Coordinates of C-alpha atoms and ligand atoms in Angstrom, one line a residue:
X942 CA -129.1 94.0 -9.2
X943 CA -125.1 93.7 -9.0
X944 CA -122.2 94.8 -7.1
X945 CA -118.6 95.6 -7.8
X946 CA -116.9 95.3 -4.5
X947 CA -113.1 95.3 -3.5
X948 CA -112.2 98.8 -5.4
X949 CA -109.3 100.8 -4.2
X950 CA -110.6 103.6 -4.8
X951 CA -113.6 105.0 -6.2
X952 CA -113.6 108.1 -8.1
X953 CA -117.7 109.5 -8.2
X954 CA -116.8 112.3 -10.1
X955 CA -120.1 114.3 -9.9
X956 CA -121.2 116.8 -12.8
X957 CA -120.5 120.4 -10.7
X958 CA -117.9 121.4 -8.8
X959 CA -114.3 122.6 -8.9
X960 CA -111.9 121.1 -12.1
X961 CA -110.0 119.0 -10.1
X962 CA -113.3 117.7 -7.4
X963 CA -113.7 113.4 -8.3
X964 CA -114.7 112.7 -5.2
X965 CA -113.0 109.6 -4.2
X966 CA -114.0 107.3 -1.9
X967 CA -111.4 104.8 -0.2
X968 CA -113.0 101.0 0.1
X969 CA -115.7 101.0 -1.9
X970 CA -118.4 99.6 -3.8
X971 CA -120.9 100.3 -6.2
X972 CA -124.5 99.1 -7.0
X973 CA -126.4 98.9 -10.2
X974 CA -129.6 97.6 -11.7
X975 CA -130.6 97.3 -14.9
X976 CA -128.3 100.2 -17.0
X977 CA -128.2 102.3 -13.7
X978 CA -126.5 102.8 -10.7
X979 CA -128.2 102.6 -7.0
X980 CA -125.2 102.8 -4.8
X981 CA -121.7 104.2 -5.2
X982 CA -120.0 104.8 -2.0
X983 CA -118.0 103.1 1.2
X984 CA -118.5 99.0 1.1
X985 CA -119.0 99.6 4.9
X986 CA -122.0 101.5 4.5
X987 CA -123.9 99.5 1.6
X988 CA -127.5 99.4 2.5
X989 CA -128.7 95.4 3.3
X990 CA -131.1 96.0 0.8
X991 CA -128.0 95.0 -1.6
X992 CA -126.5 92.4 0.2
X993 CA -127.8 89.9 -2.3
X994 CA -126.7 90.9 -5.4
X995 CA -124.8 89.4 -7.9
X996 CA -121.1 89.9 -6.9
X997 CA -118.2 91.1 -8.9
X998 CA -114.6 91.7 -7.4
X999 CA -112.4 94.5 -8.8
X1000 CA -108.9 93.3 -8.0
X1001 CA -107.8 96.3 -5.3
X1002 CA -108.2 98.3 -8.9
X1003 CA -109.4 101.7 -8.8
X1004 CA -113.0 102.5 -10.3
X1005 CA -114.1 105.3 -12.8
X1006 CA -117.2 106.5 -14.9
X1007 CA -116.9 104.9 -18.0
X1008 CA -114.7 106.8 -20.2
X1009 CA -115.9 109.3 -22.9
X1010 CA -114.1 109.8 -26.3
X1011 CA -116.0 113.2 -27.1
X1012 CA -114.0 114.0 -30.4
X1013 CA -113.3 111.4 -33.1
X1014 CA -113.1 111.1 -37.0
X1015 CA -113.8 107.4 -36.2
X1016 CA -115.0 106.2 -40.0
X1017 CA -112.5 106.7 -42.7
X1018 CA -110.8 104.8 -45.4
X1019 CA -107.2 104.6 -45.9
X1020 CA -104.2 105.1 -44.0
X1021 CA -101.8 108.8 -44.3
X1022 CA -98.6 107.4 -43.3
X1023 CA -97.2 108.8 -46.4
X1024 CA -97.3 112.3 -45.0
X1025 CA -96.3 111.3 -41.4
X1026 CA -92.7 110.3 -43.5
X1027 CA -92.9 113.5 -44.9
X1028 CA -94.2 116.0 -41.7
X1029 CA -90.9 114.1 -40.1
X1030 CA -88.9 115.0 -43.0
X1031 CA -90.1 118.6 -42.6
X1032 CA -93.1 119.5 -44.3
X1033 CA -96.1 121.0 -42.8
X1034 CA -99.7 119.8 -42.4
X1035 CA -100.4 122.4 -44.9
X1036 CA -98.2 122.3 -47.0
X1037 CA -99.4 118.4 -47.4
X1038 CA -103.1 119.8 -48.0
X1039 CA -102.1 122.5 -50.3
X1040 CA -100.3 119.2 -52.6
X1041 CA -104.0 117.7 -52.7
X1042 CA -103.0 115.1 -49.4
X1043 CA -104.2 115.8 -46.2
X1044 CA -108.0 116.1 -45.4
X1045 CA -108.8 115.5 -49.1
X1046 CA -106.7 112.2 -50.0
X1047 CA -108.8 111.0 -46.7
X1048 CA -112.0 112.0 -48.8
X1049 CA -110.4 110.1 -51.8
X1050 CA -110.1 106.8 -50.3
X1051 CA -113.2 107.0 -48.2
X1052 CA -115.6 107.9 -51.4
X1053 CA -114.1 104.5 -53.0
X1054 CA -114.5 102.5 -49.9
X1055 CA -118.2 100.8 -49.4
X1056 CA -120.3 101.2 -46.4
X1057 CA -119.2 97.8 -45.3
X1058 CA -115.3 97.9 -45.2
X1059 CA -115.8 101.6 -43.3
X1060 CA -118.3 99.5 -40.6
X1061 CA -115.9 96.8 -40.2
X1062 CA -112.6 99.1 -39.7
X1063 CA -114.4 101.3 -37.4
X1064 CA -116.2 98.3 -35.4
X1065 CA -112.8 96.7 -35.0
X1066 CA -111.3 100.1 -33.6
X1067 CA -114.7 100.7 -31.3
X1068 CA -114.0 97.1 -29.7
X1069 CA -110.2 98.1 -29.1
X1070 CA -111.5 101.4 -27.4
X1071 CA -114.0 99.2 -25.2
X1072 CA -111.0 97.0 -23.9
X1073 CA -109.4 100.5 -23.1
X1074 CA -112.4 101.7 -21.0
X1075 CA -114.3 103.4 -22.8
X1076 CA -118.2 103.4 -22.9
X1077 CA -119.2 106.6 -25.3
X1078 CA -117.5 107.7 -28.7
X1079 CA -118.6 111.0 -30.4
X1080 CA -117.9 110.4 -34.5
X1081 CA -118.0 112.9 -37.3
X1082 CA -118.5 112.6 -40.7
X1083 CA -116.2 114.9 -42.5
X1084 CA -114.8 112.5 -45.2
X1085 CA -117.4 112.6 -47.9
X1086 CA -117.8 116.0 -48.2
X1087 CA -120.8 115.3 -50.6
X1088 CA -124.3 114.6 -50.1
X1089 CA -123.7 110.5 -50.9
X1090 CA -120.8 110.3 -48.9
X1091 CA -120.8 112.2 -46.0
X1092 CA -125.0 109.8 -45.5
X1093 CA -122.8 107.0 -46.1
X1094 CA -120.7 107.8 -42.9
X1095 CA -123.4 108.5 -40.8
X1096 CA -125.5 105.7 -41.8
X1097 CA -122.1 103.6 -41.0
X1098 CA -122.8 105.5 -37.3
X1099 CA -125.9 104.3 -37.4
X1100 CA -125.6 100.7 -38.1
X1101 CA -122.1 100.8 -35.5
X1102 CA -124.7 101.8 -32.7
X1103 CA -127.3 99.2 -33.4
X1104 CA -124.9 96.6 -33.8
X1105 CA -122.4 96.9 -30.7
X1106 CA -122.5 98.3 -27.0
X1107 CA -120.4 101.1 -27.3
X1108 CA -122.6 104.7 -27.8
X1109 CA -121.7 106.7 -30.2
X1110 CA -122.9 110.4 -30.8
X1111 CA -122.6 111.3 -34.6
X1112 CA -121.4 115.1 -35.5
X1113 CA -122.2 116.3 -39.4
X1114 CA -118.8 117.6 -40.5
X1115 CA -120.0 118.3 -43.6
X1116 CA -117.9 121.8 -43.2
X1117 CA -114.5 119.7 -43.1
X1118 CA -112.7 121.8 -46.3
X1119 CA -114.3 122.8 -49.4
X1120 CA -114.2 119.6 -51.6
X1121 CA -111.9 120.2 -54.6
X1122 CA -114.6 120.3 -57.0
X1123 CA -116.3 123.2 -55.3
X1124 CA -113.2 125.1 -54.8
X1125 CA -113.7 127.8 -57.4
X1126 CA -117.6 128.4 -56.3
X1127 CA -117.2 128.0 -52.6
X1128 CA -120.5 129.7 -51.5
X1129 CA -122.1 126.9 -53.6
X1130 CA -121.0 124.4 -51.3
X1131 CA -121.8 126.4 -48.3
X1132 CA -125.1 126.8 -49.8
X1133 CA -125.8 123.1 -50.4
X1134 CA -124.7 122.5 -46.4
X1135 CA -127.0 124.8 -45.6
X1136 CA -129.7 124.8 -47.8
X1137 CA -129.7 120.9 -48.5
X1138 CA -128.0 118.9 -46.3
X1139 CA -128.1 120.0 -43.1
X1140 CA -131.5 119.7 -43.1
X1141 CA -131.3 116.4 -44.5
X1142 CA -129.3 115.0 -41.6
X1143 CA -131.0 116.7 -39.2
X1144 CA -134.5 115.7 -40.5
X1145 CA -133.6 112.0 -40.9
X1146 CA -131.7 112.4 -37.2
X1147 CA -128.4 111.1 -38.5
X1148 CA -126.2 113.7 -36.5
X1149 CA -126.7 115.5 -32.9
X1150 CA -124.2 117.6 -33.7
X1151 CA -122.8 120.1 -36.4
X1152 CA -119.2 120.9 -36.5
X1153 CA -117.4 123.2 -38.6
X1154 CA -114.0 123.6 -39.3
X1155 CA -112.7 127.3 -39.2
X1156 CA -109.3 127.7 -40.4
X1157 CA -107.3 129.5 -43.1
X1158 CA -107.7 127.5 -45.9
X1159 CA -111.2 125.6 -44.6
X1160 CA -114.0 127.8 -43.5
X1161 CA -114.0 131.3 -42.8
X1162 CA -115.5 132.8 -39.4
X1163 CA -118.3 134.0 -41.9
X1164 CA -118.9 130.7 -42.9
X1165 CA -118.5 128.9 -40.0
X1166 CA -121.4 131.2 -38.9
X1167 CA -123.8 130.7 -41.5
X1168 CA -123.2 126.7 -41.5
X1169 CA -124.1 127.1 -37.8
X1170 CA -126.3 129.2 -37.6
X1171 CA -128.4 126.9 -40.6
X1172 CA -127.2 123.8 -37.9
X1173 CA -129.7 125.9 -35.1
X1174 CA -131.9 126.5 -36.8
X1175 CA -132.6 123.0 -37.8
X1176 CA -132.1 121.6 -34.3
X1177 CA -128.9 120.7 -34.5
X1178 CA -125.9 121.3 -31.1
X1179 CA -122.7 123.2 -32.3
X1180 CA -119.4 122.9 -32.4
X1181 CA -116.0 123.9 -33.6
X1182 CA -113.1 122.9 -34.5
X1183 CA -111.4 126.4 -33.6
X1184 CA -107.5 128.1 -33.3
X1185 CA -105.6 124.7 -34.5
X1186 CA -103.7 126.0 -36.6
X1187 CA -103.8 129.5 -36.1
X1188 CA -105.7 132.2 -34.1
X1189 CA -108.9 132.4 -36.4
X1190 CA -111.3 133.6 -34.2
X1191 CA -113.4 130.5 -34.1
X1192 CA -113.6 130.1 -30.1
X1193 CA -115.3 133.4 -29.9
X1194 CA -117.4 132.5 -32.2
X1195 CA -118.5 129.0 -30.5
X1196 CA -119.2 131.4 -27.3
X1197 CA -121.1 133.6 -29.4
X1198 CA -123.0 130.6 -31.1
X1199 CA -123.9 129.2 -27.5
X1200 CA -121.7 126.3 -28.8
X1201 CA -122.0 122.8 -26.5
X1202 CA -117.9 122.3 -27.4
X1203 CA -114.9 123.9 -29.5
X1204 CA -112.5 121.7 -30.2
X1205 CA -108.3 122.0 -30.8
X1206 CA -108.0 125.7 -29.5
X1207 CA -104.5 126.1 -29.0
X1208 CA -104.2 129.5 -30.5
X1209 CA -107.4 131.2 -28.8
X1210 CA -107.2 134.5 -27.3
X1211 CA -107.4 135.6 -23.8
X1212 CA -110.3 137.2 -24.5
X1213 CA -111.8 134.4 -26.1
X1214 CA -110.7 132.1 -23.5
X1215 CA -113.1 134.8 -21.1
X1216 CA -115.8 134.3 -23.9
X1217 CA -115.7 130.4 -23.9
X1218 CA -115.7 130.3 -19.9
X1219 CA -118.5 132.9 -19.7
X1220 CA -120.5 130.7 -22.1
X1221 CA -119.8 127.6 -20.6
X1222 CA -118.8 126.0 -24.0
X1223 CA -116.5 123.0 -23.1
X1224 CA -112.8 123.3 -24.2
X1225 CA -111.9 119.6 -25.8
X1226 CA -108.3 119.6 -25.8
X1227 CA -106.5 116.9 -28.3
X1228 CA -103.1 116.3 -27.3
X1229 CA -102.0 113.4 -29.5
X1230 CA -102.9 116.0 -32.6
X1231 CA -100.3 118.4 -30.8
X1232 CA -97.9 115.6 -30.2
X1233 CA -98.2 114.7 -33.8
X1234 CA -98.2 117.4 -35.7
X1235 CA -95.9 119.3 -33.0
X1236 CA -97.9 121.9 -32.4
X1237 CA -98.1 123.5 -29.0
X1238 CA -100.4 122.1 -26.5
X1239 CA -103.2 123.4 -24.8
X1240 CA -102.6 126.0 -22.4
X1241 CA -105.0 124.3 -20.0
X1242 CA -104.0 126.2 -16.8
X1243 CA -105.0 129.6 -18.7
X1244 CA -108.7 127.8 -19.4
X1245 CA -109.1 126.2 -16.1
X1246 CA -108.1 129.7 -14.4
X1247 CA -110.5 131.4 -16.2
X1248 CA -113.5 129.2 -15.2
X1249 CA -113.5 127.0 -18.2
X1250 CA -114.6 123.4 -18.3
X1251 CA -111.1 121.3 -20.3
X1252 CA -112.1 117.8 -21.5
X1253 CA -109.8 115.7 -23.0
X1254 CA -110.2 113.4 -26.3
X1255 CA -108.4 111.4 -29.1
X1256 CA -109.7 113.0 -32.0
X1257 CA -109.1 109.8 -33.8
X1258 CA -108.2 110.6 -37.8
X1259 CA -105.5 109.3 -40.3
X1260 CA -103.3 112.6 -40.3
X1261 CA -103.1 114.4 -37.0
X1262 CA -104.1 112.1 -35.0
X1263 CA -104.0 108.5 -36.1
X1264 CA -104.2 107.0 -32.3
X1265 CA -107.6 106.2 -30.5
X1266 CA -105.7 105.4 -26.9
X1267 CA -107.4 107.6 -24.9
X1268 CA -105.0 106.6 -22.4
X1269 CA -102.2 107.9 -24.2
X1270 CA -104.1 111.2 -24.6
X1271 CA -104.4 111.4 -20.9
X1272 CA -101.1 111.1 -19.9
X1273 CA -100.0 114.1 -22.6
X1274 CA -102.5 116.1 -21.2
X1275 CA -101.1 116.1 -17.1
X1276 CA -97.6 116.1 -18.9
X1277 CA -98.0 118.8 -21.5
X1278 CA -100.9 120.9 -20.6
X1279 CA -100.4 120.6 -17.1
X1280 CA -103.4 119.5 -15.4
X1281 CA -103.9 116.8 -12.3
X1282 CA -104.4 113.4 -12.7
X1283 CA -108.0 114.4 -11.1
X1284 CA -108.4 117.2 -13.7
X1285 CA -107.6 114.7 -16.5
X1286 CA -109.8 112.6 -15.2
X1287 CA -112.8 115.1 -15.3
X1288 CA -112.0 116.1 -18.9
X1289 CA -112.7 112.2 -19.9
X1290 CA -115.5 111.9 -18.0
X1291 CA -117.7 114.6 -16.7
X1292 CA -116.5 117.2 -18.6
X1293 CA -116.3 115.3 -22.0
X1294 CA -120.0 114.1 -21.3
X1295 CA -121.0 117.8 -21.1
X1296 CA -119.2 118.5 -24.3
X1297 CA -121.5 116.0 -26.2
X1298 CA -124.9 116.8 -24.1
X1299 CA -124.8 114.3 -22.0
X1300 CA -124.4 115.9 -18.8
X1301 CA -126.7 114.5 -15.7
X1302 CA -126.9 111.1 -17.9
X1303 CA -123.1 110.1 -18.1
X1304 CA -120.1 110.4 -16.6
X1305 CA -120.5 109.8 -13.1
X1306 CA -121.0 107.6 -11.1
X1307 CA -123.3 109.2 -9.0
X1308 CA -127.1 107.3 -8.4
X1309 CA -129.5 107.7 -11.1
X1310 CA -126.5 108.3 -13.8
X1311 CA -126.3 104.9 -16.7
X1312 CA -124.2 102.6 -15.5
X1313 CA -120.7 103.1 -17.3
X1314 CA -117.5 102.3 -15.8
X1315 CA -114.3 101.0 -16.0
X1316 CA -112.3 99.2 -13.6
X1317 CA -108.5 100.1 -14.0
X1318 CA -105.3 97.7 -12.6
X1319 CA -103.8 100.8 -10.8
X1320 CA -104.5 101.9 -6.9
X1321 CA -105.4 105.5 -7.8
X1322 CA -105.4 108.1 -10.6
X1323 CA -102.0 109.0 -10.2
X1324 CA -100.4 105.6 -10.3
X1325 CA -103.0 105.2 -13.5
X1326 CA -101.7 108.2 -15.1
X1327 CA -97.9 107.9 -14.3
X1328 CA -97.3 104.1 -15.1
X1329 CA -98.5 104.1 -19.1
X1330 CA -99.0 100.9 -20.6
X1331 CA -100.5 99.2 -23.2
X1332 CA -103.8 98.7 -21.3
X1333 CA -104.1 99.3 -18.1
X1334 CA -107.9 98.3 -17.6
X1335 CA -108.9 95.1 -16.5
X1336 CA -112.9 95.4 -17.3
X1337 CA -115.1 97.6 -18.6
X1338 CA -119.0 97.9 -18.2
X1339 CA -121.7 99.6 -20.5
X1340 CA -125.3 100.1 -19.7
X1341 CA -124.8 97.6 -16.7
X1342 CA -123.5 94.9 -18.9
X1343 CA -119.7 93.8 -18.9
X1344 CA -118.6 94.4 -22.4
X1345 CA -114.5 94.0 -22.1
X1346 CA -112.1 91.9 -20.1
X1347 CA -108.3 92.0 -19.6
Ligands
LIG140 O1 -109.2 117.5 -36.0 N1 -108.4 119.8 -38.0 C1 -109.1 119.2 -38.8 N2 -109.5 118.0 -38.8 C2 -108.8 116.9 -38.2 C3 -107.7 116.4 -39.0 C4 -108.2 115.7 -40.2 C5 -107.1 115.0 -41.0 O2 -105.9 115.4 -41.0 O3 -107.6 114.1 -41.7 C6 -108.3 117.3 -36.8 O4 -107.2 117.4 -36.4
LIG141 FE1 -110.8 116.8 -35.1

């Protein structure tokens, strides 16, 4: 048994409950044993029962659920900042993709890199994100986009959660783009997703999750609902990366589908936006790929008026988003999409646990959830938000075991 005492403030953050509820409690301590938490609450009222624990002091910092990364393109090879140069110079993300860069000189260099170099680049990225607070990564394949390649990402998911503390929850992208080869006989290669290897993944359990990108010029809403549909069928959650780039259609769609997430979004409907809310599919907002590829951001207030659940995530990839501070991500998302520090602070935690299954498990730190959290050098949420640095967390604990410290 061990207790974190001396917090600022502690932010519970249970699962229900208005966007902006964290319940905070002034003074406070928390209590866990094993990987889970007994007590969260007022150090004044901490049962004698705990008294005896092992004692750990928090600094005056403020306390949160560990954080949750719940959209990342974490394994990749190679770098794009090539086409940043040229985006700043005036040339747009499709323009890039339509010249054979983009998405597909990603699949390039990770087909020629091994298993190995892909583990090592993504476990040294997973250990920066643990320093920065956060506990749980979701990871998509995306960059093989063939049967040998896109295992080989997954399997690097695989080995990455045996071998380190952080959890990571691997998505099948296998519906990234149409690989080049395949691009005059595209229902071939949605056959093969559906037909071969979505099975495959699902049968061997190398992905939770199936996502789909639906765009002009990557998968039609057709398509996107055939893949997914094949994904359910074969036991698979869904989700979408819908309405980047333009209004395609794909939020309705993940409502329709009884999708756990879409992703991106910033061109849905209203209706859509009703459609999302009514099926309680998450909305994962990605500000850094807005600031990047300056795009509009999310309208969140729209979403969170209509009932919808926003979380907030990295979506960590070498083009429109080449930045895995979640931190950074945060701060874009009070400033540019206009939510609270407090409804930021659900999006990376509660909300973003829901938008990878993992709701009543993580993302509180309420008793009986796995003890996740970070402790942050900042009184409160606001001050957190509002003063960016390069780090602002001082420790950061996973399954009841301190895994970083400032
Ligand atoms: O989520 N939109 C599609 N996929 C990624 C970008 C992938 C890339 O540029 O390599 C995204 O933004
Ligand atoms: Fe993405």
């Amino acid at each position: 048994m061990q207790v974190l005492t001396n917090i600022s403030t502690l932010y519970r953050v249970p699962a229900d409950g208005a966007h902006d509820e964290v319940d905070a409690v002034n003074d406070a301590a928390v209590v866990w044993e094993g990987d889970t938490i007994r007590y969260a609450g007022p150090a004044s009222e901490l049962p004698r029962q705990f008294s005896e624990a092992q004692t750990f002091d928090a600094g005056g910092g403020c306390v949160v659920p560990g954080l949750i990364d719940c959209h990342t393109h974490l394994c990749f090879g190679g770098w794009r900042g090539d086409e940043f140069a040229a985006r700043l110079e005036g040339a747009s993300y499709q323009e890039i993709q339509a010249a054979g860069g983009g998405i597909n000189a990603t699949v390039r260099a990770t087909r020629e890199a091994d298993a190995s170099t892909l583990r090592e680049r993504a476990s040294r990225v997973l250990a920066d994100m643990a320093g920065l607070g956060v506990t749980t990564v979701e990871a998509k394949s995306g960059y093989g986009l063939d049967r040998d390649n896109e295992i080989k990402q997954l399997e690097v998911y695989r080995a990455l959660a045996a071998a380190q503390p952080i959890e990571i929850i691997p998505t099948f992208l296998g519906a990234h783009l149409v690989p080049v080869e395949y691009r005059d006989e595209r229902d071939d290669y949605v056959s093969l997703l559906c037909d071969s290897l979505i099975p495959e993944v699902a049968e061997r359990g190398l992905a939770r999750f199936c996502d789909a990108f639906i765009e002009d010029k990557a998968f039609s809403l057709d398509e996107g609902r055939r893949i997914l549909e094949s994904a359910r069928s074969n036991g698979l959650g869904v989700k979408i990366h819908a309405d980047q780039l333009s209004a395609g259609g794909g939020a309705g769609l993940a409502a329709e589908l009884g999708a756990v997430s879409a992703e991106h979004l910033e061109y849905a409907s209203d209706a859509d936006i009703r459609a999302m809310a009514a099926a309680d599919t998450v909305a994962v907002s990605l500000p850094i790929a807005s600031l990047y590829l300056r795009e509009p951001f999310l309208p969140a207030r729209k979403w969170i008026e209509a009932g919808a659940r926003v979380a907030v995530a990295t979506d960590f990839n070498p083009g429109s988003a080449p930045s895995y501070h979640l931190h950074l991500a945060m701060t874009l998302a009070a400033v540019h999409q206009r939510m609270s520090p407090a409804e930021v602070l659900r999006g990376v935690t509660s909300h973003a646990a829901r938008a990878i299954g993992m709701a009543g498990t993580h993302g509180s730190l309420m008793p009986g959830y796995r003890a996740d959290l970070a402790v942050i050098d900042a009184p409160d949420i606001n001050h957190w938000l509002y003063h960016f640095r390069p780090n602002a967390c001082r420790r950061t604990l996973k399954s009841g075991r301190w895994i970083a410290a400032a």
